[in-house]
PDB file of C-alpha atoms in Angstrom:
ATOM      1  CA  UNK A   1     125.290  43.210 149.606  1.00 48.00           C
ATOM      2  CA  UNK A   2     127.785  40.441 150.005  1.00 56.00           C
ATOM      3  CA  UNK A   3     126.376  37.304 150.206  1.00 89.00           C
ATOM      4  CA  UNK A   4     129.109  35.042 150.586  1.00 95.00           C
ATOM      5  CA  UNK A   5     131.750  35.618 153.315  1.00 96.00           C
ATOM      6  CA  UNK A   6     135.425  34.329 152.707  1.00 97.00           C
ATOM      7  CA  UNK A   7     138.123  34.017 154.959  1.00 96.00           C
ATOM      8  CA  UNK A   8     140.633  34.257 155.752  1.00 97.00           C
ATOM      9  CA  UNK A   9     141.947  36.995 153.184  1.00 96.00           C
ATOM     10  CA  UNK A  10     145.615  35.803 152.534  1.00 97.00           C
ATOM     11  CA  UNK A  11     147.364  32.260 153.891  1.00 97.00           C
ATOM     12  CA  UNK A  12     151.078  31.205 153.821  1.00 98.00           C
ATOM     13  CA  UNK A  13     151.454  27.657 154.037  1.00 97.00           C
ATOM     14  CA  UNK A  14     154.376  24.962 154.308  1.00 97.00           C
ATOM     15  CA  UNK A  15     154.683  22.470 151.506  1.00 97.00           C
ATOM     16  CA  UNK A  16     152.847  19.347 152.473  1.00 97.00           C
ATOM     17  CA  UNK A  17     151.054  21.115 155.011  1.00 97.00           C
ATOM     18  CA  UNK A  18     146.782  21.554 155.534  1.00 97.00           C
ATOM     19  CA  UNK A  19     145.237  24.770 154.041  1.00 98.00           C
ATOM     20  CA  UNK A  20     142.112  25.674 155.130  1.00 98.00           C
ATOM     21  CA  UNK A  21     139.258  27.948 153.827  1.00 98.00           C
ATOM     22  CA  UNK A  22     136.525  28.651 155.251  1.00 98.00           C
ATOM     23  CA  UNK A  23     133.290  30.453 153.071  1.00 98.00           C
ATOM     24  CA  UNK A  24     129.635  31.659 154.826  1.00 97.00           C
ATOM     25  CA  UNK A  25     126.522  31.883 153.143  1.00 96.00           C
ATOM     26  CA  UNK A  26     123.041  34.183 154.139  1.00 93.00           C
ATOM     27  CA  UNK A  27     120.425  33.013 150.755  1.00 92.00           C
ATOM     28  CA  UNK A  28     119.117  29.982 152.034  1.00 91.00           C
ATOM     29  CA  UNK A  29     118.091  29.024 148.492  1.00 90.00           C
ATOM     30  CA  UNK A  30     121.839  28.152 147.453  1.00 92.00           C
ATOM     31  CA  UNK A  31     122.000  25.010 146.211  1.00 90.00           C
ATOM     32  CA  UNK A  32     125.540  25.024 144.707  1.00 92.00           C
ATOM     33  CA  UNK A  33     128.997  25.239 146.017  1.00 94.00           C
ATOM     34  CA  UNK A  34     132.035  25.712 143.990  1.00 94.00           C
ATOM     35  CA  UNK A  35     135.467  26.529 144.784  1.00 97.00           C
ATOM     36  CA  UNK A  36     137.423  27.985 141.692  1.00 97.00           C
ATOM     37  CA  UNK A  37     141.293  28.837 141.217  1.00 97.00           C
ATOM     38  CA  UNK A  38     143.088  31.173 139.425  1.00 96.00           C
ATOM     39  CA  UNK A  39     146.418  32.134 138.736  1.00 94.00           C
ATOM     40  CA  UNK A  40     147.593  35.580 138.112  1.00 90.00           C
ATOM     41  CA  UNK A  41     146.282  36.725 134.164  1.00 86.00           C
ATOM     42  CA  UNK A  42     143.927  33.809 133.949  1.00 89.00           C
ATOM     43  CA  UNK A  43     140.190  33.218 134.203  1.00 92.00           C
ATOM     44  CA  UNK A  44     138.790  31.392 137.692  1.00 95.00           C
ATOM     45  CA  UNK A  45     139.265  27.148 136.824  1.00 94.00           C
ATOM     46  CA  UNK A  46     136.721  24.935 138.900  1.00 93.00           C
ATOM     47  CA  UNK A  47     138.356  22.798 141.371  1.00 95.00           C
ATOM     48  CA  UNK A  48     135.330  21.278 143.019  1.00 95.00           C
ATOM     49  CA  UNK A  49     131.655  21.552 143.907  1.00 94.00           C
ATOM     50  CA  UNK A  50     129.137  20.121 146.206  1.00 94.00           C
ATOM     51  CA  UNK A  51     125.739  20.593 146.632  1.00 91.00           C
ATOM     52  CA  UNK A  52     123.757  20.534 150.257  1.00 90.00           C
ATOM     53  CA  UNK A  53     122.414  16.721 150.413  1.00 90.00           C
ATOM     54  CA  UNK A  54     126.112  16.001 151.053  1.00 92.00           C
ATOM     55  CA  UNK A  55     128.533  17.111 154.259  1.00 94.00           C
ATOM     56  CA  UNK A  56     131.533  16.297 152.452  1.00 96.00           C
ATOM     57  CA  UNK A  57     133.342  15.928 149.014  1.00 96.00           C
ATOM     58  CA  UNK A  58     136.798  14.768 148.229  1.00 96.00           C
ATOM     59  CA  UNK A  59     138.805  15.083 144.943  1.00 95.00           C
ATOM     60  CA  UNK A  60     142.501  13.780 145.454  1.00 96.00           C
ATOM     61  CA  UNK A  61     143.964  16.501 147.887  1.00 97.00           C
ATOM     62  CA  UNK A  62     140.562  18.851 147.651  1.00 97.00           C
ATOM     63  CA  UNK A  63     137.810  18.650 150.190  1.00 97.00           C
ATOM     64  CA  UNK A  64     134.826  20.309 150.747  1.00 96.00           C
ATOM     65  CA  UNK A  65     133.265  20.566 153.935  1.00 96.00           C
ATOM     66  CA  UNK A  66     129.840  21.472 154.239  1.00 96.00           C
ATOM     67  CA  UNK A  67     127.322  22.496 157.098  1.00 94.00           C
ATOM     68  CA  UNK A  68     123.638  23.324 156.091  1.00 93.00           C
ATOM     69  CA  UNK A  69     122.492  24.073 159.583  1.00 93.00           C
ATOM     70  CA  UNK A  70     125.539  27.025 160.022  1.00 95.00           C
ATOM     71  CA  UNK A  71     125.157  28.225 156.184  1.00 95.00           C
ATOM     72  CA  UNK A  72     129.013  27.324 155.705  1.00 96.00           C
ATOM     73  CA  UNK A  73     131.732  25.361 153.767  1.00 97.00           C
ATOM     74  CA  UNK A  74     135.299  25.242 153.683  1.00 98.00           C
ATOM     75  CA  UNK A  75     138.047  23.874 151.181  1.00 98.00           C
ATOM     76  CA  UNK A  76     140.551  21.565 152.300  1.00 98.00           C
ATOM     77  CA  UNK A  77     144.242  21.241 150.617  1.00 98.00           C
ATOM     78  CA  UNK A  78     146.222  18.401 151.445  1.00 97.00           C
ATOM     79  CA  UNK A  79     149.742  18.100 151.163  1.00 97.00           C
ATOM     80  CA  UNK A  80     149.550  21.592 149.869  1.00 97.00           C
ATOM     81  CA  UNK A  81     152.614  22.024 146.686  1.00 97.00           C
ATOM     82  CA  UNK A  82     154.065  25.144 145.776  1.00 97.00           C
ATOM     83  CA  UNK A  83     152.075  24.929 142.296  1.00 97.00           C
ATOM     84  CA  UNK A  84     149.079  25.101 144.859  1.00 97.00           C
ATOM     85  CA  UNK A  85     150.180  28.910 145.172  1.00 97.00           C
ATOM     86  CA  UNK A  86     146.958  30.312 143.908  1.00 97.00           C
ATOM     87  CA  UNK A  87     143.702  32.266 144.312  1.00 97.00           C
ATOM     88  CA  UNK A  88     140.674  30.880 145.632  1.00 98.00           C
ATOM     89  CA  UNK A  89     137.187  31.659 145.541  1.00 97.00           C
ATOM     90  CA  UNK A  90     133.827  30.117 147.232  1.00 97.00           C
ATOM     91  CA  UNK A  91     130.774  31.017 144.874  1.00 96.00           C
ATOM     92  CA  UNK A  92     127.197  29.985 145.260  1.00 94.00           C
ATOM     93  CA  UNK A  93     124.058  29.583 143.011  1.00 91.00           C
ATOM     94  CA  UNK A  94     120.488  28.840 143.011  1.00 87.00           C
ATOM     95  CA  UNK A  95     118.270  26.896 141.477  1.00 78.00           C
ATOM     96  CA  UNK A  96     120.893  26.062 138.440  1.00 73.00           C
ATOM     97  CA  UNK A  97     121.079  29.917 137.154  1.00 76.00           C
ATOM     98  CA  UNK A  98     124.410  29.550 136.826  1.00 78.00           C
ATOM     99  CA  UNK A  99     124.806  32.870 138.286  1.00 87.00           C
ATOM    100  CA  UNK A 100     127.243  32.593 140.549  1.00 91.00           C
ATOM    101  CA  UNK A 101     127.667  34.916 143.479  1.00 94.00           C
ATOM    102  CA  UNK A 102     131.604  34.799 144.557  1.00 96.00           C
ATOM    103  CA  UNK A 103     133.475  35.086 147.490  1.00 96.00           C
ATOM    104  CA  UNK A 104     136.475  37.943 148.211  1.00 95.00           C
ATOM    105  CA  UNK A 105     138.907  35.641 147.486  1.00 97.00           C
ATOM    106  CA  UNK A 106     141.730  34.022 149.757  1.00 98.00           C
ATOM    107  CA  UNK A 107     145.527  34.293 148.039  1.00 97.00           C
ATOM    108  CA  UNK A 108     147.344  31.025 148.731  1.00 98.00           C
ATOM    109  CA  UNK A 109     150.799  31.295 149.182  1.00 98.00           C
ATOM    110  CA  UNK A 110     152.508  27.721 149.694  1.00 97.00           C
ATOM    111  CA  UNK A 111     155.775  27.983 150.809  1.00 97.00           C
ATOM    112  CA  UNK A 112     158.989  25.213 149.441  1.00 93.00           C
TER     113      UNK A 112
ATOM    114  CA  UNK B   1     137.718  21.198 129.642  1.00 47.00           C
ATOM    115  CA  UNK B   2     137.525  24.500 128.941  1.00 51.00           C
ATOM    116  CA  UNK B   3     137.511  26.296 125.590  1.00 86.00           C
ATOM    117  CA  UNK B   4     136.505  29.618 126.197  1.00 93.00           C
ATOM    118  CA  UNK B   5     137.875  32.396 123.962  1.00 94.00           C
ATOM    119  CA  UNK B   6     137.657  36.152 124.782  1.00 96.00           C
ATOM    120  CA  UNK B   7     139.082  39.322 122.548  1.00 96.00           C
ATOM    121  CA  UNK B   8     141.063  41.047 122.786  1.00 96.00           C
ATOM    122  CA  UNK B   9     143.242  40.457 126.039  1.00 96.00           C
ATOM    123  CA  UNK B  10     144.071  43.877 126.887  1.00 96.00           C
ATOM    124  CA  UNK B  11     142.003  47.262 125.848  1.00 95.00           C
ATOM    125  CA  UNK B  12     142.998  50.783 127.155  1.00 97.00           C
ATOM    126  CA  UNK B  13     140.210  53.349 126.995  1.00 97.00           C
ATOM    127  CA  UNK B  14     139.347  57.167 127.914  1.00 97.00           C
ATOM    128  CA  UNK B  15     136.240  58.069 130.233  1.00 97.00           C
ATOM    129  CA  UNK B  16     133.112  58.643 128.166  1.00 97.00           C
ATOM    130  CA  UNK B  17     134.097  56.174 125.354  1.00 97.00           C
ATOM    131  CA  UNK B  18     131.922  52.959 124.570  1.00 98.00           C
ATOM    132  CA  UNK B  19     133.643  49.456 124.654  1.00 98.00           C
ATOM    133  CA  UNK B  20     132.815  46.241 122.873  1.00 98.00           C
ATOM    134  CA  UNK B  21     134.030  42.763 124.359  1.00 98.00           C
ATOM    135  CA  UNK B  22     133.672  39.198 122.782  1.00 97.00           C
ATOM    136  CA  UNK B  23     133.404  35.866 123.804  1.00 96.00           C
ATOM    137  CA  UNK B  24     133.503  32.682 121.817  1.00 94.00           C
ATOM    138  CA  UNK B  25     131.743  29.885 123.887  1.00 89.00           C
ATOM    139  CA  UNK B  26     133.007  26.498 124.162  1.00 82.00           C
ATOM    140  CA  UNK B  27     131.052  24.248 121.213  1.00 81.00           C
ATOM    141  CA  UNK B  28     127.693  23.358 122.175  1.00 80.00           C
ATOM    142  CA  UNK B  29     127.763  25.341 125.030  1.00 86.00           C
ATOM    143  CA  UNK B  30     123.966  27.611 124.842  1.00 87.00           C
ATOM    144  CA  UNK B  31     124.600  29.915 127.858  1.00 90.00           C
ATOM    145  CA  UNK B  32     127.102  32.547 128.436  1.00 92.00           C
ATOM    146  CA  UNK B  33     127.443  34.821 131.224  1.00 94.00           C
ATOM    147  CA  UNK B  34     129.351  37.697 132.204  1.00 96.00           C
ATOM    148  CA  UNK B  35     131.240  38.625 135.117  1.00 97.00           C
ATOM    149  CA  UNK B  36     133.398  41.816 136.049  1.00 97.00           C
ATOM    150  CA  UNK B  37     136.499  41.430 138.726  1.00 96.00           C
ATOM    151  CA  UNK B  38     137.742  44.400 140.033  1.00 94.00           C
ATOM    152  CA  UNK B  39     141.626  44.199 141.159  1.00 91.00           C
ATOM    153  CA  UNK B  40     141.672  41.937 144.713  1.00 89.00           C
ATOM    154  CA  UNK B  41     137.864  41.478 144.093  1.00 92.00           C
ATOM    155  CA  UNK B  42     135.924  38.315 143.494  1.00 94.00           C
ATOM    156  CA  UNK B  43     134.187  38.377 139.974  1.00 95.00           C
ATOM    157  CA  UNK B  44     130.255  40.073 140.063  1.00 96.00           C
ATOM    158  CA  UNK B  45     127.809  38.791 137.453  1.00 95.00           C
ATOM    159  CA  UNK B  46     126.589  41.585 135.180  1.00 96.00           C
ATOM    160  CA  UNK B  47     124.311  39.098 133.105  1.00 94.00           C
ATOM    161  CA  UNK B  48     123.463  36.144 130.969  1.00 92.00           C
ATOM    162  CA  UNK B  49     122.414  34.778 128.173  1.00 91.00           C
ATOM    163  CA  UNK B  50     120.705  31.823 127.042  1.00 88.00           C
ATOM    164  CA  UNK B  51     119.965  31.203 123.393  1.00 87.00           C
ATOM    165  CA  UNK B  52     119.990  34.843 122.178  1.00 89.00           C
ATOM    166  CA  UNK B  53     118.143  35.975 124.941  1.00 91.00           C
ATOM    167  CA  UNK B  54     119.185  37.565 128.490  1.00 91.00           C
ATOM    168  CA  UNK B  55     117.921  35.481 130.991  1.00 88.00           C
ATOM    169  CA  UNK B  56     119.181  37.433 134.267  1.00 89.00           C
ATOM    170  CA  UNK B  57     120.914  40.553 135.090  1.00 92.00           C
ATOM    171  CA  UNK B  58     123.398  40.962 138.380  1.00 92.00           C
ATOM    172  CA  UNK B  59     123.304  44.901 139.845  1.00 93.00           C
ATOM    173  CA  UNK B  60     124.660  46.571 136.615  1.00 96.00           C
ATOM    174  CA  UNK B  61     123.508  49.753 135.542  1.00 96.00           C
ATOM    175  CA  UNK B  62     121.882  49.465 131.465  1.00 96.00           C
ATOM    176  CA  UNK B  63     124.899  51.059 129.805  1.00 97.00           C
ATOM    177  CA  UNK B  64     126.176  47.441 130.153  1.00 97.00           C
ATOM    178  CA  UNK B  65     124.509  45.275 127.466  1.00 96.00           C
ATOM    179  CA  UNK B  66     125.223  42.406 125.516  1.00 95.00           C
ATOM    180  CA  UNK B  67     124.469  40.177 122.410  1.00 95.00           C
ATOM    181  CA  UNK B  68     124.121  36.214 121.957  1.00 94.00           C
ATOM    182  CA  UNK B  69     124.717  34.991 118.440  1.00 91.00           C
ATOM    183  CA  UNK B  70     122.664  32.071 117.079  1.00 89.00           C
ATOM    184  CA  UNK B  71     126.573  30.488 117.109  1.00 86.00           C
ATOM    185  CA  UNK B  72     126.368  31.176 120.761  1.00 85.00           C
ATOM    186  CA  UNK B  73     129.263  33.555 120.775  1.00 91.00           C
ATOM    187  CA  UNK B  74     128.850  36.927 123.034  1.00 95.00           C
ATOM    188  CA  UNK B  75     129.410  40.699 123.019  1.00 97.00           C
ATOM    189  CA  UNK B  76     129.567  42.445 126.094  1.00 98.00           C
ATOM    190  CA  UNK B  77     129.259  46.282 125.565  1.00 98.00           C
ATOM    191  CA  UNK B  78     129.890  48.855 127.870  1.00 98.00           C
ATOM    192  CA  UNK B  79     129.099  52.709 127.147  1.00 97.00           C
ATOM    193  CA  UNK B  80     130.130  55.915 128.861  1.00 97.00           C
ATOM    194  CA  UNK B  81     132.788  54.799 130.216  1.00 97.00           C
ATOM    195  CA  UNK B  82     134.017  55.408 133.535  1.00 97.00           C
ATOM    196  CA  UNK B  83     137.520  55.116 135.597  1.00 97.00           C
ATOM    197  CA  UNK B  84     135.487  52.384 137.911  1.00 96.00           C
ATOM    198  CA  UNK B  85     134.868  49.724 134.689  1.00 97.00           C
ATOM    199  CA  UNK B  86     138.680  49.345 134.755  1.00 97.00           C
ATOM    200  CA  UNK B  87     138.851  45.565 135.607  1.00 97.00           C
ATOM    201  CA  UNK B  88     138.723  42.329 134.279  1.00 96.00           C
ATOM    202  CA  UNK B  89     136.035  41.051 132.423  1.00 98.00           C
ATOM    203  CA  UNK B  90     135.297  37.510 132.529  1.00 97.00           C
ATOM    204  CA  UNK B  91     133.231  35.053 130.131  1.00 96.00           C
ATOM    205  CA  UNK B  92     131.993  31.695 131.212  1.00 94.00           C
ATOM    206  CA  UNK B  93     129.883  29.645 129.054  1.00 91.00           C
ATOM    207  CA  UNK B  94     128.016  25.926 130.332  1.00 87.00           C
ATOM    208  CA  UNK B  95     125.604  23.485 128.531  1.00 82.00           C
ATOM    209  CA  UNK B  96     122.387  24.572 130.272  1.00 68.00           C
ATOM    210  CA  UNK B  97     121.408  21.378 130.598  1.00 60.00           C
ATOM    211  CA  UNK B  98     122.448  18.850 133.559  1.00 59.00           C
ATOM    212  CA  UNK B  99     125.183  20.682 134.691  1.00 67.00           C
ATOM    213  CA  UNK B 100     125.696  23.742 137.191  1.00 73.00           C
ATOM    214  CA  UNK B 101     129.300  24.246 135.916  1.00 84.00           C
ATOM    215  CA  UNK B 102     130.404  27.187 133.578  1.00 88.00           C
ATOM    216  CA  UNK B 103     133.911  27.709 132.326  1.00 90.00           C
ATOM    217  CA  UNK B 104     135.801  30.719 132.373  1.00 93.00           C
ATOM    218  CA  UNK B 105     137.824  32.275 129.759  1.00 94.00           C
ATOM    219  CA  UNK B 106     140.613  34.092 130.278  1.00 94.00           C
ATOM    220  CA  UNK B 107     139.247  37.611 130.306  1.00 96.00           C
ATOM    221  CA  UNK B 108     139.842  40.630 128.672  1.00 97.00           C
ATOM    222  CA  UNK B 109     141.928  43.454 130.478  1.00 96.00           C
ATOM    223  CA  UNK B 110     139.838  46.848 130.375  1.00 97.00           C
ATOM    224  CA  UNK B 111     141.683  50.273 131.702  1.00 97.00           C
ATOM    225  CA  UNK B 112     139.354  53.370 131.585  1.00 97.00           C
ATOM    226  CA  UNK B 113     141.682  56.722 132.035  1.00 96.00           C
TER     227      UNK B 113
END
């Protein structure tokens, strides 16, 4: 059962351009939101997290976006970079477990 | 920060053979879990453990077990192998206390033929 929906599956970007992605949620008793990267032969890196009593979350170029009422959240790049060229997963826990259920994944490709 | 160490990077092995994985948390770090990732796959959590004890289990069948040492460090052990437990196996450890965030190591490479 997959409880956290990622999309979209692949995205090619411009340098300096916006990449979007976009992560749905069914437990209702989530209560943690990372986003991790990782590049080829290496282990997932946390890039940011946000938890529900917040919409919104900014770390230099990363955003999250959140929305409790439609069970999603998305990840904002600005001025996406080349070295951005990654992939990215939406994950999800409860109640601190620290068990996180991941996304599918979304492979970033950033174009120079 | 992360400090996560896992051995060995790579492992080939044959259907039916057991496997042993390890994991050296980051210091002071009391919980470790374990994750698989299956090629193009986000990473499942087969379980954890929390000072020496497993405190959770994802949807893993029992030949997948593990160990906790009182230094925190981990084992993940898989028996009777099968072609479908090729995949990366990840370790991320976290303080337990005040913090949701774990830290991944690197992972160890497993092909079953």
């Amino acid at each position: 059962q997959q409880q956290v929906k990622q999309s979209p599956q692949s995205l090619i970007v411009q340098k300096g351009g916006i990449s979007i992605i976009n992560c749905a949620y069914e437990n209702t008793a989530f209560d943690y939101f990372p986003w991790y990267q990782q590049f080829p032969g290496k282990g997932p890196a946390l890039l940011i997290a946000i938890r529900p009593d917040v919409s919104e979350k900014k770390e230099g170029r990363f955003t999250i976006s959140f929305n409790k009422s439609a069970k999603q959240f998305s990840l904002h790049i600005m001025d996406s970079q080349p070295g951005d060229s990654a992939t990215y997963f939406c994950a999800a826990d409860a109640g601190s477990a620290r068990q996180l259920t991941f996304g599918s994944g979304t492979q970033l490709t950033v174009l120079p | 920060e992360t400090g996560v160490t896992q051995s060995p990077t790579h492992l080939i092995k044959t259907r039916g053979q057991q496997v042993t994985l390890r994991c050296s948390s980051q210091s002071g770090h009391n919980t470790v879990s374990w994750y698989q990732q299956a090629l193009g796959q986000g990473p499942q959590f087969i379980f954890q453990y929390y000072r020496e004890e497993e405190n959770g289990r994802g949807n893993f069948p029992p030949r997948f077990s593990g160990l906790q040492f009182p230094n925190y460090s981990s084992e993940l052990n898989v028996n009777a192998l099968e072609l479908d437990d090729s995949a990366l196996y990840l370790c991320a450890s976290s303080p337990g206390t005040f913090t949701d965030t774990q830290y991944f190591g690197p992972g160890t490479r497993l092909t079953v033929l």
